[in-house]
XYZ file of C-alpha atoms in Angstrom:
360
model
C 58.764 -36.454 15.715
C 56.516 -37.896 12.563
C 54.451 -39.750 15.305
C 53.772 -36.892 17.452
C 52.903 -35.201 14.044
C 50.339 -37.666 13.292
C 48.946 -38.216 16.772
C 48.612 -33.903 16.633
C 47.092 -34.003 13.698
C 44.927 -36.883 13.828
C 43.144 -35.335 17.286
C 42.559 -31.978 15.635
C 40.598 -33.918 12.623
C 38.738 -35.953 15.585
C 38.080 -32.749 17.246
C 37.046 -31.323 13.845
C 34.521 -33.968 13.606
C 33.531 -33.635 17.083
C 33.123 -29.837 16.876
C 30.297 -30.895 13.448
C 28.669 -33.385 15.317
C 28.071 -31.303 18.036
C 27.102 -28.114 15.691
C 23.795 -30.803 14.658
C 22.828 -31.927 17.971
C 19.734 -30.084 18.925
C 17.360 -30.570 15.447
C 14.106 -30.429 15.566
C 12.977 -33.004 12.332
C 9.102 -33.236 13.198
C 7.117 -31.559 15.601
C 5.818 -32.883 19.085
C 2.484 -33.556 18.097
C 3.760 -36.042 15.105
C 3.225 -33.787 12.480
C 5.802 -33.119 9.837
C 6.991 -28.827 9.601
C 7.094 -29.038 5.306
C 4.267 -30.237 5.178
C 2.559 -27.864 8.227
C 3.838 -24.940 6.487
C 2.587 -25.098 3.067
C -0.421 -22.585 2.332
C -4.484 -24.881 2.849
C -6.075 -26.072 -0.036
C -8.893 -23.668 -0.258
C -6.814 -20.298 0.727
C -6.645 -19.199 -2.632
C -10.600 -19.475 -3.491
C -11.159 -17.697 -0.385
C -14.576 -15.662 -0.440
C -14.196 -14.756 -4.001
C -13.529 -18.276 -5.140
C -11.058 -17.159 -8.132
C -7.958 -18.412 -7.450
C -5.878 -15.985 -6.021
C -6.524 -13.378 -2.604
C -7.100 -9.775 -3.539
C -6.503 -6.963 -1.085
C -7.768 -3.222 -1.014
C -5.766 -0.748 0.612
C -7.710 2.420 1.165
C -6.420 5.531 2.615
C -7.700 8.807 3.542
C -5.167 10.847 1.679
C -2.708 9.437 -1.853
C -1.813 13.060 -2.810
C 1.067 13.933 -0.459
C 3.288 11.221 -0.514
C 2.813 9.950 3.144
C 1.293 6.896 2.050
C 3.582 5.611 -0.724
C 5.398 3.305 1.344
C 2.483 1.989 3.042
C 1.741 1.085 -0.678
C 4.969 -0.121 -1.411
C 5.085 -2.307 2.191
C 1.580 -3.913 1.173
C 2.647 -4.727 -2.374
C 5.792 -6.717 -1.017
C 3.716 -8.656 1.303
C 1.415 -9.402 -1.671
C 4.337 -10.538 -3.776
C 4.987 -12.719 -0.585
C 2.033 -14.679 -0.625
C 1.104 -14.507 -4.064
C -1.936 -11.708 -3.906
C -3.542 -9.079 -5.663
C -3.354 -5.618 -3.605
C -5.466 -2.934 -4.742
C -4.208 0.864 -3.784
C -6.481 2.938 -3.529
C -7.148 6.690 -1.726
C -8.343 9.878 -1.403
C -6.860 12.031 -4.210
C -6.084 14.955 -1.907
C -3.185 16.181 -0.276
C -4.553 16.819 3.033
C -6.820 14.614 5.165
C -9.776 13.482 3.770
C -12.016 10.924 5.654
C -15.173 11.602 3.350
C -13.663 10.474 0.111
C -11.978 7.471 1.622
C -15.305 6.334 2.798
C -16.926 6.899 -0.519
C -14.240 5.071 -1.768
C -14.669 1.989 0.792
C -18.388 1.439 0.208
C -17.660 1.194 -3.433
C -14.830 -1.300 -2.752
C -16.639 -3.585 -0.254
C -19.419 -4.274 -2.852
C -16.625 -5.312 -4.983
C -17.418 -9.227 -5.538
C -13.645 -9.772 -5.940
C -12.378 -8.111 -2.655
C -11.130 -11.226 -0.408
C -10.119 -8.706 2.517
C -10.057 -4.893 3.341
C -7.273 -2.970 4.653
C -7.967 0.691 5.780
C -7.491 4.630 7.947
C -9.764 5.138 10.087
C -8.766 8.838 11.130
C -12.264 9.701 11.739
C -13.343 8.188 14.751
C -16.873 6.664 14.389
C -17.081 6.740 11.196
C -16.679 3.342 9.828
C -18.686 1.116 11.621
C -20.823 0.604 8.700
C -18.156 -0.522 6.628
C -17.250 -3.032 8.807
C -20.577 -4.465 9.047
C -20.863 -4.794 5.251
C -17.730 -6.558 4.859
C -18.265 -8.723 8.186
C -21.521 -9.663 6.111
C -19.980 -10.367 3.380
C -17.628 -13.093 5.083
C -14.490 -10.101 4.068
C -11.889 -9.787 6.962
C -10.927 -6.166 7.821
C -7.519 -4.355 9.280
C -7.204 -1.098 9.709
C -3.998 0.580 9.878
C -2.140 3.989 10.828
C -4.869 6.264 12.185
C -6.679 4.301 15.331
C -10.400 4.378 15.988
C -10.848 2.898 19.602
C -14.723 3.122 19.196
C -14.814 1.066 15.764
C -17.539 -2.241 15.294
C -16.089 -5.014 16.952
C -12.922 -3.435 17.469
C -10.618 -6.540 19.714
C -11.502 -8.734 16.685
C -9.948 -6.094 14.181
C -6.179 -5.965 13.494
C -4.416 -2.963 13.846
C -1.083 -1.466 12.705
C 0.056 1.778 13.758
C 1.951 3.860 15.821
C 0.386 4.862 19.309
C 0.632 8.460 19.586
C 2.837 8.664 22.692
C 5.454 7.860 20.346
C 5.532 11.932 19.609
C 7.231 12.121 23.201
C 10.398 11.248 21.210
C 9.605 14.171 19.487
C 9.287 16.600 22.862
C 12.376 14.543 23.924
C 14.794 15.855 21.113
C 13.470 19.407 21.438
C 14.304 19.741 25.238
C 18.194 18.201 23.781
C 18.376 20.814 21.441
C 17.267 23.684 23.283
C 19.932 22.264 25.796
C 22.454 22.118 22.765
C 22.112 25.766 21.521
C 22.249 27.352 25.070
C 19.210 28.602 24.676
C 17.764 29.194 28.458
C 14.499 30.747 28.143
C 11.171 31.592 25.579
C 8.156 30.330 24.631
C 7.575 26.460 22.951
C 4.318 26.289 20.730
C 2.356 23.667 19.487
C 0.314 24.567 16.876
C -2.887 22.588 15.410
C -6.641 22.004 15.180
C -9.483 19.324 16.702
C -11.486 20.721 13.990
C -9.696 18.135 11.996
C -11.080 15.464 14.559
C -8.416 13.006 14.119
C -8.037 11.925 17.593
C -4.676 10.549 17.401
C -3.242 13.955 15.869
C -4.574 15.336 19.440
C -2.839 12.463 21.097
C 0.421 12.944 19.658
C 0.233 16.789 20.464
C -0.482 16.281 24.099
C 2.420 13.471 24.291
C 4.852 15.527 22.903
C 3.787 18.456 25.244
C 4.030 16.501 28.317
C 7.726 14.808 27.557
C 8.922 18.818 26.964
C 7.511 19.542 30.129
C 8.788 16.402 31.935
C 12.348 17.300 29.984
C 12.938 20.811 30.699
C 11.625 19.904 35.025
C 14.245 17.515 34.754
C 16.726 19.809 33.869
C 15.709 22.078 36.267
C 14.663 25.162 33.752
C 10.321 24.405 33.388
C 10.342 28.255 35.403
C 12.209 29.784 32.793
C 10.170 28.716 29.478
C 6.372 28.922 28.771
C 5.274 25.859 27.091
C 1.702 26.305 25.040
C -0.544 23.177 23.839
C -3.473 25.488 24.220
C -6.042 24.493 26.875
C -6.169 21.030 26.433
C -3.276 20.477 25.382
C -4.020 19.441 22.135
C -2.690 22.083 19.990
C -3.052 26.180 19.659
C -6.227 26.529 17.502
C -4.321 26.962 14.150
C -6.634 27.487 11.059
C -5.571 24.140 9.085
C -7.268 25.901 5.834
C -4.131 28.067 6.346
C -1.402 26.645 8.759
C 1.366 29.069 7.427
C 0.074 32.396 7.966
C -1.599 30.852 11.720
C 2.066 29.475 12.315
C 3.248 33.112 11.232
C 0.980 35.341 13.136
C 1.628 32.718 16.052
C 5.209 33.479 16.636
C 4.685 36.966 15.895
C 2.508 37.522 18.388
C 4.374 35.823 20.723
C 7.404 37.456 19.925
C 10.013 34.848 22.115
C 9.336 31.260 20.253
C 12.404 29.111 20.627
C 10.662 26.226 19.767
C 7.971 24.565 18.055
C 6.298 21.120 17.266
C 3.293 19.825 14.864
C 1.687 16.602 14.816
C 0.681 15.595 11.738
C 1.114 16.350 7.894
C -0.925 19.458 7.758
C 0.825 21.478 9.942
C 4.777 19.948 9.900
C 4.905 21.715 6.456
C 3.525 25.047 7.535
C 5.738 24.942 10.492
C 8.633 24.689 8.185
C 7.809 27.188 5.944
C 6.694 29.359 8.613
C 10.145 29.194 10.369
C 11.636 29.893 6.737
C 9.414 33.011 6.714
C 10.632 34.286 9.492
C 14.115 34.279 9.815
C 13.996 31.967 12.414
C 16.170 28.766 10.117
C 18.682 27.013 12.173
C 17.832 29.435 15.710
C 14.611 27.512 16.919
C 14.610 23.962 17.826
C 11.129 22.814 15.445
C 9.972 19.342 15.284
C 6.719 17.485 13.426
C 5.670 14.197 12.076
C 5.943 12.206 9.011
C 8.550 11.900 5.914
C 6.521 13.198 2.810
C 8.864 14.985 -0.148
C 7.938 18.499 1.606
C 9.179 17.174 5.225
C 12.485 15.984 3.607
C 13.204 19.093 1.767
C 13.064 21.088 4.871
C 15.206 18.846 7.016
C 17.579 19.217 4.252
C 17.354 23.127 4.399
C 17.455 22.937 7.577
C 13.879 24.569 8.302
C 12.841 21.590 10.861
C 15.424 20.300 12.851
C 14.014 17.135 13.280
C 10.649 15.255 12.143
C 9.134 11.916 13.179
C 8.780 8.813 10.515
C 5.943 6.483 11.742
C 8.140 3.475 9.413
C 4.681 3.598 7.235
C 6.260 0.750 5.364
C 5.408 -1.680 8.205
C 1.272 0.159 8.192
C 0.905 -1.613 4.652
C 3.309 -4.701 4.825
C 1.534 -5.824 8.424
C -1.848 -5.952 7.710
C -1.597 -7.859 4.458
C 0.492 -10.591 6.219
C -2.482 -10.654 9.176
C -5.212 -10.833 6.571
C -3.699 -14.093 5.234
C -2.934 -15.482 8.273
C -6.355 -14.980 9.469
C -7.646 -16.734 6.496
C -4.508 -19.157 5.688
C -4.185 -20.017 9.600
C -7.040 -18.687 11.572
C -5.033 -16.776 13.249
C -6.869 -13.894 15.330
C -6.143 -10.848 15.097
C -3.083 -9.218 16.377
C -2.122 -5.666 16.945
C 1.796 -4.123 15.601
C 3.087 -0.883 17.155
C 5.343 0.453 14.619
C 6.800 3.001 16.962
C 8.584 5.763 15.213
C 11.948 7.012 13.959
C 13.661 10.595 14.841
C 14.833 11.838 11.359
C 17.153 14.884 11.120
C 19.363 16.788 8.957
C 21.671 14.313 9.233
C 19.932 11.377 8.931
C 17.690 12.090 6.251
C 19.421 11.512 3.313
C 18.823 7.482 4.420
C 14.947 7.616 3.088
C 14.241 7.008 0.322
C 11.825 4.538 -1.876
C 13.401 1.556 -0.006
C 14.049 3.141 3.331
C 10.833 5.517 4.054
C 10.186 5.458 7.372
């Protein structure tokens, strides 16, 4: 019996050993070409006195709005990625709550005469608009990303970075408010979408039009398009809404409509209104109403209850992604690459996950 023992236990510690030696097979220790990975992944010699030539990278981040909160983890992603690679990030914006291309702009062609600048991260919500900033920095031997709005028209635009979320991620939006129409039994009314090209951000109009066509496509599916009347306005980019004053437009809008069961807005002018027009109303908790982004005023009303659902572009990944690209451009040469950072349905339920380290 003590043999068998022994023999038992002796080929379970050979199979032990076996089992370890087998877990190591497979190692890569140097790569194809000769070259040793340690070594290949340490940062070049001259990274650090890139353009400015003082020793460390330094980064501006330049939005078109700072004051309403949208933004702060875009901050918050770039600093990390600075932290990562040991560079200076500058954050800097408009000071305004709402969107406001011509102080960002005054605001980049101060920066990109900075001497110290080493790359240039930016918005570009109004479309044309920047092609002259580019050309100072390209001068200038300063790389350039842009991030969150998308400007399809922009100087040498397949050599440019971008990070953002393509605007027919709203469709998730249109998606959800076909399910909850669905979900409260509600069978018939109108759907509005209220905002304004006079903003000219092209990728507001996007989203508006994506979201319209996936309620469309949702309630044909279900077999009940005849019964509702869904209104983008003629375009179907949004109802002309007066963005000056989106509460009282989003007000007189379902009053003079009289049947809105449902509602979306595109951007952070308008999801607002839309909830505080819904609280004005009466209409908390009986119409399905959807918009964009996850500032403070966003949150508050998915708390209450006033939007039922609103989309988070994960903004954290606009300011974190375009860092890292900058420095691999210059670190590694590496061209530039494009991130879709999709987006993220956040509801009543959900919203109590964002916060500082979980904005979406």
């Amino acid at each position: 019996m003590r043999c068998i023992f022994l023999l038992v236990a002796c080929a379970a510690a050979l199979s032990l050993g076996v089992s370890h030696a087998f877990a190591q097979s497979g190692g890569v220790e140097k790569a194809v070409g000769g070259y040793n990975f340690d070594e290949a992944a340490k940062e070049a010699p001259g990274t650090k006195n890139f353009h400015s030539a003082d020793g460390h990278l330094t980064f501006a981040v330049v939005t078109h709005t700072a004051g309403n909160g949208f933004f702060d983890p875009v901050y918050v992603g770039a600093t990390v990625a600075g932290n990562l690679i040991g560079a200076k990030i500058l954050l800097l914006g408009s000071e305004s709550p709402t969107d406001d291309p011509a102080r960002e702009i005054e605001i980049l062609n101060q920066i990109v005469q900075d001497p110290t600048i080493d790359g240039l991260i930016m918005t570009t919500p109004q479309a044309g608009a920047y092609n002259d900033i580019v050309k100072a920095a390209e001068a200038k031997g300063i790389p350039v990303a842009t991030t969150n709005s998308f400007d399809g028209t922009i100087l040498n635009r397949n050599s440019l970075s971008h990070t953002g979320q393509d605007a027919s991620a709203a469709a998730i939006a249109g998606e959800a408010l076909v399910k909850c129409l669905v979900e409260k039994g509600i069978e018939k009314g109108s759907i509005v979408l209220p905002s304004s090209t006079a903003m000219g951000n092209i990728e507001v109009n996007n989203r508006v039009t994506s979201a319209f066509n996936a309620i469309v496509k949702g309630l044909k599916d279900a077999g009940k398009l005849e019964s509702f009347k869904v209104d983008a306005g003629p375009e179907n980019t949004g109802i002309d809404t007066n963005p000056n004053d989106p509460v009282n437009g989003i007000v007189t809008l379902f009053e003079s409509r009289g049947d809105v069961v449902g509602a979306f807005a595109g951007n952070n002018v308008f999801t607002p209104a839309l909830a505080k027009a819904v609280a004005q109303t009466g209409m908390t908790g009986k119409i399905c109403a959807y918009g964009f982004d996850l500032g403070p005023a966003q949150q508050e009303a998915l708390k209450g209850g006033d939007l039922t659902g609103a989309l988070g572009q994960q903004p954290f990944l606009q300011g974190f992604w375009p860092v890292m690209q900058l420095y691999l451009q210059i670190d590694r040469g590496i061209a530039a690459a494009n991130l879709d950072t999709r987006a993220q349905l956040v509801t009543q339920e959900t919203v109590g996950n964002v916060g500082k380290r979980f904005e979406n």
